[in-house]
């Protein structure tokens, strides 16, 4: 049982480049989330999706877009990367009907130079 | 003021010590309380889950919720070097799956 899988694990981008972070879960969860984690700032919600076909902004959505491709997959896109987006990105999923917290992926460590 | 406050530490203790990690919160509607453990360069993993007030024990770990004081604690008995990690508290309002996280407390247990 893989849980939540994120790719890639590491990425270095130049300012202005674009990229998509991929996330997939195999637990049949309805809700999926994208967080960024920075030293001293904790986890900050970027976007979330309560169900397939719906997405909503979180606390820090500027500079990001998301796609809930199907129930399993939720991708995060940086259209024009900036050094301020250097961070560790975590995807998570949960099931409201039997809520037992979030299951997190192992993270993507992104550096924008 | 943040909804959830957590001392960032670091907290450094000798092996075998009893560790107390704490969070305070301001929203009286919170009903579900969790503790996540995050090892360096890994994702957070759920450690303890409690509903409403009271204590819950799992091995060397005890989670305690005091809703009257808006205060939750995680106690670790006989701490081990393998407990060295960042511990994040999280809580949610009932009937939603929106979690509010603390910023995390870094714990180091030295041999």
mmCIF file with all atom_site columns, C-alpha atoms in Angstrom:
data_model
loop_
_atom_site.group_PDB
_atom_site.id
_atom_site.type_symbol
_atom_site.label_atom_id
_atom_site.label_alt_id
_atom_site.label_comp_id
_atom_site.label_asym_id
_atom_site.label_entity_id
_atom_site.label_seq_id
_atom_site.pdbx_PDB_ins_code
_atom_site.Cartn_x
_atom_site.Cartn_y
_atom_site.Cartn_z
_atom_site.occupancy
_atom_site.B_iso_or_equiv
_atom_site.pdbx_formal_charge
_atom_site.auth_seq_id
_atom_site.auth_comp_id
_atom_site.auth_asym_id
_atom_site.auth_atom_id
_atom_site.pdbx_PDB_model_num
ATOM 1   C CA . UNK A 1 1   ? 0.000   0.000  0.000   1.00 0.00 ? 1   UNK A CA 1
ATOM 2   C CA . UNK A 1 2   ? 1.910   3.058  -1.290  1.00 0.00 ? 2   UNK A CA 1
ATOM 3   C CA . UNK A 1 3   ? -0.291  5.759  0.315   1.00 0.00 ? 3   UNK A CA 1
ATOM 4   C CA . UNK A 1 4   ? 0.593   9.170  -1.153  1.00 0.00 ? 4   UNK A CA 1
ATOM 5   C CA . UNK A 1 5   ? 3.286   9.315  -3.825  1.00 0.00 ? 5   UNK A CA 1
ATOM 6   C CA . UNK A 1 6   ? 4.956   12.552 -4.878  1.00 0.00 ? 6   UNK A CA 1
ATOM 7   C CA . UNK A 1 7   ? 7.268   13.145 -7.825  1.00 0.00 ? 7   UNK A CA 1
ATOM 8   C CA . UNK A 1 8   ? 9.903   14.410 -8.217  1.00 0.00 ? 8   UNK A CA 1
ATOM 9   C CA . UNK A 1 9   ? 11.670  14.246 -4.849  1.00 0.00 ? 9   UNK A CA 1
ATOM 10  C CA . UNK A 1 10  ? 14.132  17.012 -5.714  1.00 0.00 ? 10  UNK A CA 1
ATOM 11  C CA . UNK A 1 11  ? 14.152  19.765 -8.322  1.00 0.00 ? 11  UNK A CA 1
ATOM 12  C CA . UNK A 1 12  ? 16.253  22.816 -9.113  1.00 0.00 ? 12  UNK A CA 1
ATOM 13  C CA . UNK A 1 13  ? 14.674  25.468 -11.322 1.00 0.00 ? 13  UNK A CA 1
ATOM 14  C CA . UNK A 1 14  ? 15.898  28.737 -12.740 1.00 0.00 ? 14  UNK A CA 1
ATOM 15  C CA . UNK A 1 15  ? 13.813  31.838 -12.098 1.00 0.00 ? 15  UNK A CA 1
ATOM 16  C CA . UNK A 1 16  ? 11.012  32.014 -14.658 1.00 0.00 ? 16  UNK A CA 1
ATOM 17  C CA . UNK A 1 17  ? 10.933  28.305 -15.470 1.00 0.00 ? 17  UNK A CA 1
ATOM 18  C CA . UNK A 1 18  ? 7.769   26.301 -15.033 1.00 0.00 ? 18  UNK A CA 1
ATOM 19  C CA . UNK A 1 19  ? 7.176   22.859 -13.608 1.00 0.00 ? 19  UNK A CA 1
ATOM 20  C CA . UNK A 1 20  ? 4.458   20.562 -12.338 1.00 0.00 ? 20  UNK A CA 1
ATOM 21  C CA . UNK A 1 21  ? 4.618   18.619 -9.096  1.00 0.00 ? 21  UNK A CA 1
ATOM 22  C CA . UNK A 1 22  ? 2.736   15.349 -9.253  1.00 0.00 ? 22  UNK A CA 1
ATOM 23  C CA . UNK A 1 23  ? 0.798   13.655 -6.461  1.00 0.00 ? 23  UNK A CA 1
ATOM 24  C CA . UNK A 1 24  ? -1.166  10.415 -6.472  1.00 0.00 ? 24  UNK A CA 1
ATOM 25  C CA . UNK A 1 25  ? -2.953  8.523  -3.677  1.00 0.00 ? 25  UNK A CA 1
ATOM 26  C CA . UNK A 1 26  ? -4.224  4.965  -3.675  1.00 0.00 ? 26  UNK A CA 1
ATOM 27  C CA . UNK A 1 27  ? -6.481  5.127  -0.590  1.00 0.00 ? 27  UNK A CA 1
ATOM 28  C CA . UNK A 1 28  ? -9.644  6.219  -2.441  1.00 0.00 ? 28  UNK A CA 1
ATOM 29  C CA . UNK A 1 29  ? -9.666  9.489  -0.480  1.00 0.00 ? 29  UNK A CA 1
ATOM 30  C CA . UNK A 1 30  ? -11.916 12.306 -1.637  1.00 0.00 ? 30  UNK A CA 1
ATOM 31  C CA . UNK A 1 31  ? -9.869  15.239 -0.314  1.00 0.00 ? 31  UNK A CA 1
ATOM 32  C CA . UNK A 1 32  ? -6.366  16.190 -1.388  1.00 0.00 ? 32  UNK A CA 1
ATOM 33  C CA . UNK A 1 33  ? -4.100  19.055 -0.335  1.00 0.00 ? 33  UNK A CA 1
ATOM 34  C CA . UNK A 1 34  ? -0.917  20.864 -1.288  1.00 0.00 ? 34  UNK A CA 1
ATOM 35  C CA . UNK A 1 35  ? 1.219   22.431 1.460   1.00 0.00 ? 35  UNK A CA 1
ATOM 36  C CA . UNK A 1 36  ? 4.530   24.181 1.530   1.00 0.00 ? 36  UNK A CA 1
ATOM 37  C CA . UNK A 1 37  ? 6.803   23.992 4.549   1.00 0.00 ? 37  UNK A CA 1
ATOM 38  C CA . UNK A 1 38  ? 9.385   26.654 5.326   1.00 0.00 ? 38  UNK A CA 1
ATOM 39  C CA . UNK A 1 39  ? 11.621  27.025 8.410   1.00 0.00 ? 39  UNK A CA 1
ATOM 40  C CA . UNK A 1 40  ? 9.768   28.816 11.190  1.00 0.00 ? 40  UNK A CA 1
ATOM 41  C CA . UNK A 1 41  ? 6.563   29.022 9.137   1.00 0.00 ? 41  UNK A CA 1
ATOM 42  C CA . UNK A 1 42  ? 5.199   25.530 9.576   1.00 0.00 ? 42  UNK A CA 1
ATOM 43  C CA . UNK A 1 43  ? 2.877   23.966 7.034   1.00 0.00 ? 43  UNK A CA 1
ATOM 44  C CA . UNK A 1 44  ? 0.972   26.460 4.897   1.00 0.00 ? 44  UNK A CA 1
ATOM 45  C CA . UNK A 1 45  ? -1.923  25.351 2.721   1.00 0.00 ? 45  UNK A CA 1
ATOM 46  C CA . UNK A 1 46  ? -1.589  26.317 -0.927  1.00 0.00 ? 46  UNK A CA 1
ATOM 47  C CA . UNK A 1 47  ? -4.637  24.670 -2.502  1.00 0.00 ? 47  UNK A CA 1
ATOM 48  C CA . UNK A 1 48  ? -7.000  21.875 -1.654  1.00 0.00 ? 48  UNK A CA 1
ATOM 49  C CA . UNK A 1 49  ? -9.565  19.740 -3.438  1.00 0.00 ? 49  UNK A CA 1
ATOM 50  C CA . UNK A 1 50  ? -12.559 18.419 -1.536  1.00 0.00 ? 50  UNK A CA 1
ATOM 51  C CA . UNK A 1 51  ? -13.561 16.091 -4.364  1.00 0.00 ? 51  UNK A CA 1
ATOM 52  C CA . UNK A 1 52  ? -12.825 15.287 -7.972  1.00 0.00 ? 52  UNK A CA 1
ATOM 53  C CA . UNK A 1 53  ? -13.515 18.338 -10.117 1.00 0.00 ? 53  UNK A CA 1
ATOM 54  C CA . UNK A 1 54  ? -13.314 20.928 -7.326  1.00 0.00 ? 54  UNK A CA 1
ATOM 55  C CA . UNK A 1 55  ? -10.384 23.014 -6.102  1.00 0.00 ? 55  UNK A CA 1
ATOM 56  C CA . UNK A 1 56  ? -10.130 25.888 -3.628  1.00 0.00 ? 56  UNK A CA 1
ATOM 57  C CA . UNK A 1 57  ? -7.458  28.345 -2.583  1.00 0.00 ? 57  UNK A CA 1
ATOM 58  C CA . UNK A 1 58  ? -5.700  27.980 0.709   1.00 0.00 ? 58  UNK A CA 1
ATOM 59  C CA . UNK A 1 59  ? -3.573  30.417 2.659   1.00 0.00 ? 59  UNK A CA 1
ATOM 60  C CA . UNK A 1 60  ? -0.815  31.034 0.071   1.00 0.00 ? 60  UNK A CA 1
ATOM 61  C CA . UNK A 1 61  ? -2.139  30.349 -3.483  1.00 0.00 ? 61  UNK A CA 1
ATOM 62  C CA . UNK A 1 62  ? -0.385  33.145 -5.393  1.00 0.00 ? 62  UNK A CA 1
ATOM 63  C CA . UNK A 1 63  ? 1.994   31.874 -8.058  1.00 0.00 ? 63  UNK A CA 1
ATOM 64  C CA . UNK A 1 64  ? 0.476   28.377 -8.132  1.00 0.00 ? 64  UNK A CA 1
ATOM 65  C CA . UNK A 1 65  ? -2.207  26.510 -10.034 1.00 0.00 ? 65  UNK A CA 1
ATOM 66  C CA . UNK A 1 66  ? -3.650  23.071 -9.408  1.00 0.00 ? 66  UNK A CA 1
ATOM 67  C CA . UNK A 1 67  ? -5.487  20.362 -11.295 1.00 0.00 ? 67  UNK A CA 1
ATOM 68  C CA . UNK A 1 68  ? -7.515  17.541 -9.802  1.00 0.00 ? 68  UNK A CA 1
ATOM 69  C CA . UNK A 1 69  ? -7.092  15.213 -12.754 1.00 0.00 ? 69  UNK A CA 1
ATOM 70  C CA . UNK A 1 70  ? -9.174  12.400 -11.252 1.00 0.00 ? 70  UNK A CA 1
ATOM 71  C CA . UNK A 1 71  ? -9.863  11.027 -7.786  1.00 0.00 ? 71  UNK A CA 1
ATOM 72  C CA . UNK A 1 72  ? -6.298  9.718  -7.433  1.00 0.00 ? 72  UNK A CA 1
ATOM 73  C CA . UNK A 1 73  ? -4.224  12.591 -8.779  1.00 0.00 ? 73  UNK A CA 1
ATOM 74  C CA . UNK A 1 74  ? -3.735  16.223 -7.750  1.00 0.00 ? 74  UNK A CA 1
ATOM 75  C CA . UNK A 1 75  ? -0.992  18.248 -9.434  1.00 0.00 ? 75  UNK A CA 1
ATOM 76  C CA . UNK A 1 76  ? 0.571   21.581 -8.498  1.00 0.00 ? 76  UNK A CA 1
ATOM 77  C CA . UNK A 1 77  ? 1.977   23.853 -11.210 1.00 0.00 ? 77  UNK A CA 1
ATOM 78  C CA . UNK A 1 78  ? 4.402   26.721 -10.919 1.00 0.00 ? 78  UNK A CA 1
ATOM 79  C CA . UNK A 1 79  ? 4.018   28.782 -14.106 1.00 0.00 ? 79  UNK A CA 1
ATOM 80  C CA . UNK A 1 80  ? 6.949   31.135 -13.561 1.00 0.00 ? 80  UNK A CA 1
ATOM 81  C CA . UNK A 1 81  ? 9.097   30.066 -10.634 1.00 0.00 ? 81  UNK A CA 1
ATOM 82  C CA . UNK A 1 82  ? 10.484  32.666 -8.236  1.00 0.00 ? 82  UNK A CA 1
ATOM 83  C CA . UNK A 1 83  ? 13.168  32.299 -5.546  1.00 0.00 ? 83  UNK A CA 1
ATOM 84  C CA . UNK A 1 84  ? 10.435  32.872 -2.917  1.00 0.00 ? 84  UNK A CA 1
ATOM 85  C CA . UNK A 1 85  ? 8.954   29.540 -3.998  1.00 0.00 ? 85  UNK A CA 1
ATOM 86  C CA . UNK A 1 86  ? 12.019  27.671 -2.783  1.00 0.00 ? 86  UNK A CA 1
ATOM 87  C CA . UNK A 1 87  ? 10.492  25.318 -0.250  1.00 0.00 ? 87  UNK A CA 1
ATOM 88  C CA . UNK A 1 88  ? 9.538   21.757 0.568   1.00 0.00 ? 88  UNK A CA 1
ATOM 89  C CA . UNK A 1 89  ? 6.162   20.835 -0.898  1.00 0.00 ? 89  UNK A CA 1
ATOM 90  C CA . UNK A 1 90  ? 3.906   18.184 0.619   1.00 0.00 ? 90  UNK A CA 1
ATOM 91  C CA . UNK A 1 91  ? 0.825   16.591 -0.827  1.00 0.00 ? 91  UNK A CA 1
ATOM 92  C CA . UNK A 1 92  ? -1.714  15.014 1.530   1.00 0.00 ? 92  UNK A CA 1
ATOM 93  C CA . UNK A 1 93  ? -5.055  13.264 1.335   1.00 0.00 ? 93  UNK A CA 1
ATOM 94  C CA . UNK A 1 94  ? -7.945  12.504 3.686   1.00 0.00 ? 94  UNK A CA 1
ATOM 95  C CA . UNK A 1 95  ? -11.402 10.990 3.792   1.00 0.00 ? 95  UNK A CA 1
ATOM 96  C CA . UNK A 1 96  ? -14.139 13.084 5.377   1.00 0.00 ? 96  UNK A CA 1
ATOM 97  C CA . UNK A 1 97  ? -16.518 10.134 5.856   1.00 0.00 ? 97  UNK A CA 1
ATOM 98  C CA . UNK A 1 98  ? -14.037 8.458  8.195   1.00 0.00 ? 98  UNK A CA 1
ATOM 99  C CA . UNK A 1 99  ? -11.774 11.317 9.154   1.00 0.00 ? 99  UNK A CA 1
ATOM 100 C CA . UNK A 1 100 ? -8.542  10.139 10.738  1.00 0.00 ? 100 UNK A CA 1
ATOM 101 C CA . UNK A 1 101 ? -6.299  13.039 9.831   1.00 0.00 ? 101 UNK A CA 1
ATOM 102 C CA . UNK A 1 102 ? -4.188  13.475 6.734   1.00 0.00 ? 102 UNK A CA 1
ATOM 103 C CA . UNK A 1 103 ? -1.804  11.062 5.053   1.00 0.00 ? 103 UNK A CA 1
ATOM 104 C CA . UNK A 1 104 ? 1.210   12.924 3.703   1.00 0.00 ? 104 UNK A CA 1
ATOM 105 C CA . UNK A 1 105 ? 3.596   12.162 0.887   1.00 0.00 ? 105 UNK A CA 1
ATOM 106 C CA . UNK A 1 106 ? 7.347   12.260 1.372   1.00 0.00 ? 106 UNK A CA 1
ATOM 107 C CA . UNK A 1 107 ? 7.718   15.731 -0.131  1.00 0.00 ? 107 UNK A CA 1
ATOM 108 C CA . UNK A 1 108 ? 9.362   17.529 -3.045  1.00 0.00 ? 108 UNK A CA 1
ATOM 109 C CA . UNK A 1 109 ? 12.359  19.693 -2.207  1.00 0.00 ? 109 UNK A CA 1
ATOM 110 C CA . UNK A 1 110 ? 12.353  22.597 -4.697  1.00 0.00 ? 110 UNK A CA 1
ATOM 111 C CA . UNK A 1 111 ? 15.097  25.165 -5.115  1.00 0.00 ? 111 UNK A CA 1
ATOM 112 C CA . UNK A 1 112 ? 14.620  28.160 -7.414  1.00 0.00 ? 112 UNK A CA 1
ATOM 113 C CA . UNK A 1 113 ? 17.844  29.960 -8.327  1.00 0.00 ? 113 UNK A CA 1
ATOM 114 C CA . UNK B 2 1   ? -2.873  35.730 17.062  1.00 0.00 ? 1   UNK B CA 1
ATOM 115 C CA . UNK B 2 2   ? -2.581  32.302 15.453  1.00 0.00 ? 2   UNK B CA 1
ATOM 116 C CA . UNK B 2 3   ? -5.330  29.772 16.043  1.00 0.00 ? 3   UNK B CA 1
ATOM 117 C CA . UNK B 2 4   ? -2.764  27.230 17.200  1.00 0.00 ? 4   UNK B CA 1
ATOM 118 C CA . UNK B 2 5   ? 0.436   28.126 19.060  1.00 0.00 ? 5   UNK B CA 1
ATOM 119 C CA . UNK B 2 6   ? 3.357   25.767 19.505  1.00 0.00 ? 6   UNK B CA 1
ATOM 120 C CA . UNK B 2 7   ? 6.819   26.458 20.901  1.00 0.00 ? 7   UNK B CA 1
ATOM 121 C CA . UNK B 2 8   ? 9.344   25.746 18.103  1.00 0.00 ? 8   UNK B CA 1
ATOM 122 C CA . UNK B 2 9   ? 12.081  24.571 20.471  1.00 0.00 ? 9   UNK B CA 1
ATOM 123 C CA . UNK B 2 10  ? 14.521  23.011 19.942  1.00 0.00 ? 10  UNK B CA 1
ATOM 124 C CA . UNK B 2 11  ? 14.045  20.815 22.978  1.00 0.00 ? 11  UNK B CA 1
ATOM 125 C CA . UNK B 2 12  ? 17.102  18.763 23.869  1.00 0.00 ? 12  UNK B CA 1
ATOM 126 C CA . UNK B 2 13  ? 16.810  15.957 26.452  1.00 0.00 ? 13  UNK B CA 1
ATOM 127 C CA . UNK B 2 14  ? 18.886  12.949 27.545  1.00 0.00 ? 14  UNK B CA 1
ATOM 128 C CA . UNK B 2 15  ? 17.829  9.433  26.656  1.00 0.00 ? 15  UNK B CA 1
ATOM 129 C CA . UNK B 2 16  ? 15.310  8.072  29.131  1.00 0.00 ? 16  UNK B CA 1
ATOM 130 C CA . UNK B 2 17  ? 13.809  11.458 30.009  1.00 0.00 ? 17  UNK B CA 1
ATOM 131 C CA . UNK B 2 18  ? 10.103  12.213 30.029  1.00 0.00 ? 18  UNK B CA 1
ATOM 132 C CA . UNK B 2 19  ? 9.277   14.725 27.324  1.00 0.00 ? 19  UNK B CA 1
ATOM 133 C CA . UNK B 2 20  ? 6.321   17.098 27.361  1.00 0.00 ? 20  UNK B CA 1
ATOM 134 C CA . UNK B 2 21  ? 5.259   18.813 24.150  1.00 0.00 ? 21  UNK B CA 1
ATOM 135 C CA . UNK B 2 22  ? 2.423   21.330 24.191  1.00 0.00 ? 22  UNK B CA 1
ATOM 136 C CA . UNK B 2 23  ? 0.082   23.394 22.058  1.00 0.00 ? 23  UNK B CA 1
ATOM 137 C CA . UNK B 2 24  ? -2.460  26.040 22.924  1.00 0.00 ? 24  UNK B CA 1
ATOM 138 C CA . UNK B 2 25  ? -5.378  27.047 20.755  1.00 0.00 ? 25  UNK B CA 1
ATOM 139 C CA . UNK B 2 26  ? -8.026  29.722 20.612  1.00 0.00 ? 26  UNK B CA 1
ATOM 140 C CA . UNK B 2 27  ? -10.950 28.128 18.753  1.00 0.00 ? 27  UNK B CA 1
ATOM 141 C CA . UNK B 2 28  ? -13.300 26.463 21.235  1.00 0.00 ? 28  UNK B CA 1
ATOM 142 C CA . UNK B 2 29  ? -14.981 24.587 18.365  1.00 0.00 ? 29  UNK B CA 1
ATOM 143 C CA . UNK B 2 30  ? -11.986 22.292 17.857  1.00 0.00 ? 30  UNK B CA 1
ATOM 144 C CA . UNK B 2 31  ? -12.946 18.694 18.615  1.00 0.00 ? 31  UNK B CA 1
ATOM 145 C CA . UNK B 2 32  ? -10.334 16.480 16.945  1.00 0.00 ? 32  UNK B CA 1
ATOM 146 C CA . UNK B 2 33  ? -6.752  16.719 18.149  1.00 0.00 ? 33  UNK B CA 1
ATOM 147 C CA . UNK B 2 34  ? -3.746  15.056 16.580  1.00 0.00 ? 34  UNK B CA 1
ATOM 148 C CA . UNK B 2 35  ? -0.028  14.798 16.894  1.00 0.00 ? 35  UNK B CA 1
ATOM 149 C CA . UNK B 2 36  ? 2.179   14.234 13.875  1.00 0.00 ? 36  UNK B CA 1
ATOM 150 C CA . UNK B 2 37  ? 5.823   13.215 13.935  1.00 0.00 ? 37  UNK B CA 1
ATOM 151 C CA . UNK B 2 38  ? 8.122   14.391 11.162  1.00 0.00 ? 38  UNK B CA 1
ATOM 152 C CA . UNK B 2 39  ? 11.607  13.008 10.744  1.00 0.00 ? 39  UNK B CA 1
ATOM 153 C CA . UNK B 2 40  ? 14.180  15.097 8.912   1.00 0.00 ? 40  UNK B CA 1
ATOM 154 C CA . UNK B 2 41  ? 13.549  15.171 5.153   1.00 0.00 ? 41  UNK B CA 1
ATOM 155 C CA . UNK B 2 42  ? 10.354  13.109 5.504   1.00 0.00 ? 42  UNK B CA 1
ATOM 156 C CA . UNK B 2 43  ? 6.633   13.837 5.441   1.00 0.00 ? 43  UNK B CA 1
ATOM 157 C CA . UNK B 2 44  ? 4.607   14.158 8.663   1.00 0.00 ? 44  UNK B CA 1
ATOM 158 C CA . UNK B 2 45  ? 3.081   10.922 9.914   1.00 0.00 ? 45  UNK B CA 1
ATOM 159 C CA . UNK B 2 46  ? 0.132   10.602 12.266  1.00 0.00 ? 46  UNK B CA 1
ATOM 160 C CA . UNK B 2 47  ? 1.242   9.618  15.755  1.00 0.00 ? 47  UNK B CA 1
ATOM 161 C CA . UNK B 2 48  ? -1.780  10.139 18.009  1.00 0.00 ? 48  UNK B CA 1
ATOM 162 C CA . UNK B 2 49  ? -5.441  10.975 17.414  1.00 0.00 ? 49  UNK B CA 1
ATOM 163 C CA . UNK B 2 50  ? -7.907  12.003 20.126  1.00 0.00 ? 50  UNK B CA 1
ATOM 164 C CA . UNK B 2 51  ? -11.445 13.243 20.160  1.00 0.00 ? 51  UNK B CA 1
ATOM 165 C CA . UNK B 2 52  ? -12.594 15.836 22.706  1.00 0.00 ? 52  UNK B CA 1
ATOM 166 C CA . UNK B 2 53  ? -11.097 15.975 26.220  1.00 0.00 ? 53  UNK B CA 1
ATOM 167 C CA . UNK B 2 54  ? -9.196  13.330 28.105  1.00 0.00 ? 54  UNK B CA 1
ATOM 168 C CA . UNK B 2 55  ? -6.134  11.134 27.778  1.00 0.00 ? 55  UNK B CA 1
ATOM 169 C CA . UNK B 2 56  ? -5.105  8.538  25.244  1.00 0.00 ? 56  UNK B CA 1
ATOM 170 C CA . UNK B 2 57  ? -2.140  6.239  25.693  1.00 0.00 ? 57  UNK B CA 1
ATOM 171 C CA . UNK B 2 58  ? -0.237  4.264  23.076  1.00 0.00 ? 58  UNK B CA 1
ATOM 172 C CA . UNK B 2 59  ? 2.915   2.592  24.290  1.00 0.00 ? 59  UNK B CA 1
ATOM 173 C CA . UNK B 2 60  ? 5.355   5.269  25.470  1.00 0.00 ? 60  UNK B CA 1
ATOM 174 C CA . UNK B 2 61  ? 3.138   8.065  24.143  1.00 0.00 ? 61  UNK B CA 1
ATOM 175 C CA . UNK B 2 62  ? 0.252   9.791  25.940  1.00 0.00 ? 62  UNK B CA 1
ATOM 176 C CA . UNK B 2 63  ? -1.882  12.501 24.385  1.00 0.00 ? 63  UNK B CA 1
ATOM 177 C CA . UNK B 2 64  ? -3.796  14.762 26.724  1.00 0.00 ? 64  UNK B CA 1
ATOM 178 C CA . UNK B 2 65  ? -6.506  17.284 25.861  1.00 0.00 ? 65  UNK B CA 1
ATOM 179 C CA . UNK B 2 66  ? -7.800  19.950 28.254  1.00 0.00 ? 66  UNK B CA 1
ATOM 180 C CA . UNK B 2 67  ? -10.576 21.759 26.416  1.00 0.00 ? 67  UNK B CA 1
ATOM 181 C CA . UNK B 2 68  ? -11.359 24.024 29.371  1.00 0.00 ? 68  UNK B CA 1
ATOM 182 C CA . UNK B 2 69  ? -7.833  25.467 29.153  1.00 0.00 ? 69  UNK B CA 1
ATOM 183 C CA . UNK B 2 70  ? -7.556  25.065 25.356  1.00 0.00 ? 70  UNK B CA 1
ATOM 184 C CA . UNK B 2 71  ? -4.340  23.140 25.855  1.00 0.00 ? 71  UNK B CA 1
ATOM 185 C CA . UNK B 2 72  ? -3.089  19.843 24.483  1.00 0.00 ? 72  UNK B CA 1
ATOM 186 C CA . UNK B 2 73  ? 0.003   17.873 25.387  1.00 0.00 ? 73  UNK B CA 1
ATOM 187 C CA . UNK B 2 74  ? 2.010   14.929 24.144  1.00 0.00 ? 74  UNK B CA 1
ATOM 188 C CA . UNK B 2 75  ? 4.075   13.046 26.699  1.00 0.00 ? 75  UNK B CA 1
ATOM 189 C CA . UNK B 2 76  ? 6.864   10.696 25.699  1.00 0.00 ? 76  UNK B CA 1
ATOM 190 C CA . UNK B 2 77  ? 8.132   8.328  28.399  1.00 0.00 ? 77  UNK B CA 1
ATOM 191 C CA . UNK B 2 78  ? 11.563  6.735  28.335  1.00 0.00 ? 78  UNK B CA 1
ATOM 192 C CA . UNK B 2 79  ? 12.559  8.873  25.367  1.00 0.00 ? 79  UNK B CA 1
ATOM 193 C CA . UNK B 2 80  ? 14.897  7.331  22.795  1.00 0.00 ? 80  UNK B CA 1
ATOM 194 C CA . UNK B 2 81  ? 17.288  8.858  20.241  1.00 0.00 ? 81  UNK B CA 1
ATOM 195 C CA . UNK B 2 82  ? 14.894  7.514  17.596  1.00 0.00 ? 82  UNK B CA 1
ATOM 196 C CA . UNK B 2 83  ? 12.262  9.938  18.961  1.00 0.00 ? 83  UNK B CA 1
ATOM 197 C CA . UNK B 2 84  ? 14.363  12.836 17.660  1.00 0.00 ? 84  UNK B CA 1
ATOM 198 C CA . UNK B 2 85  ? 12.048  14.567 15.193  1.00 0.00 ? 85  UNK B CA 1
ATOM 199 C CA . UNK B 2 86  ? 9.747   17.532 14.813  1.00 0.00 ? 86  UNK B CA 1
ATOM 200 C CA . UNK B 2 87  ? 6.340   17.098 16.447  1.00 0.00 ? 87  UNK B CA 1
ATOM 201 C CA . UNK B 2 88  ? 3.374   18.998 15.031  1.00 0.00 ? 88  UNK B CA 1
ATOM 202 C CA . UNK B 2 89  ? 0.032   19.345 16.731  1.00 0.00 ? 89  UNK B CA 1
ATOM 203 C CA . UNK B 2 90  ? -3.069  19.608 14.568  1.00 0.00 ? 90  UNK B CA 1
ATOM 204 C CA . UNK B 2 91  ? -6.728  20.102 15.290  1.00 0.00 ? 91  UNK B CA 1
ATOM 205 C CA . UNK B 2 92  ? -10.022 20.418 13.480  1.00 0.00 ? 92  UNK B CA 1
ATOM 206 C CA . UNK B 2 93  ? -13.570 21.530 13.955  1.00 0.00 ? 93  UNK B CA 1
ATOM 207 C CA . UNK B 2 94  ? -16.057 18.687 14.042  1.00 0.00 ? 94  UNK B CA 1
ATOM 208 C CA . UNK B 2 95  ? -17.711 17.603 10.783  1.00 0.00 ? 95  UNK B CA 1
ATOM 209 C CA . UNK B 2 96  ? -14.971 19.057 8.603   1.00 0.00 ? 96  UNK B CA 1
ATOM 210 C CA . UNK B 2 97  ? -11.667 17.698 7.379   1.00 0.00 ? 97  UNK B CA 1
ATOM 211 C CA . UNK B 2 98  ? -9.835  21.001 7.591   1.00 0.00 ? 98  UNK B CA 1
ATOM 212 C CA . UNK B 2 99  ? -6.839  20.666 9.887   1.00 0.00 ? 99  UNK B CA 1
ATOM 213 C CA . UNK B 2 100 ? -5.067  23.588 11.535  1.00 0.00 ? 100 UNK B CA 1
ATOM 214 C CA . UNK B 2 101 ? -1.416  22.815 12.261  1.00 0.00 ? 101 UNK B CA 1
ATOM 215 C CA . UNK B 2 102 ? 0.994   24.164 14.824  1.00 0.00 ? 102 UNK B CA 1
ATOM 216 C CA . UNK B 2 103 ? 4.414   25.177 13.533  1.00 0.00 ? 103 UNK B CA 1
ATOM 217 C CA . UNK B 2 104 ? 6.091   22.186 15.181  1.00 0.00 ? 104 UNK B CA 1
ATOM 218 C CA . UNK B 2 105 ? 8.524   21.573 18.049  1.00 0.00 ? 105 UNK B CA 1
ATOM 219 C CA . UNK B 2 106 ? 11.914  20.096 17.232  1.00 0.00 ? 106 UNK B CA 1
ATOM 220 C CA . UNK B 2 107 ? 12.969  17.434 19.737  1.00 0.00 ? 107 UNK B CA 1
ATOM 221 C CA . UNK B 2 108 ? 16.445  16.039 20.087  1.00 0.00 ? 108 UNK B CA 1
ATOM 222 C CA . UNK B 2 109 ? 17.118  13.068 22.366  1.00 0.00 ? 109 UNK B CA 1
ATOM 223 C CA . UNK B 2 110 ? 20.810  12.523 22.971  1.00 0.00 ? 110 UNK B CA 1
ATOM 224 C CA . UNK B 2 111 ? 22.351  9.219  24.145  1.00 0.00 ? 111 UNK B CA 1
#
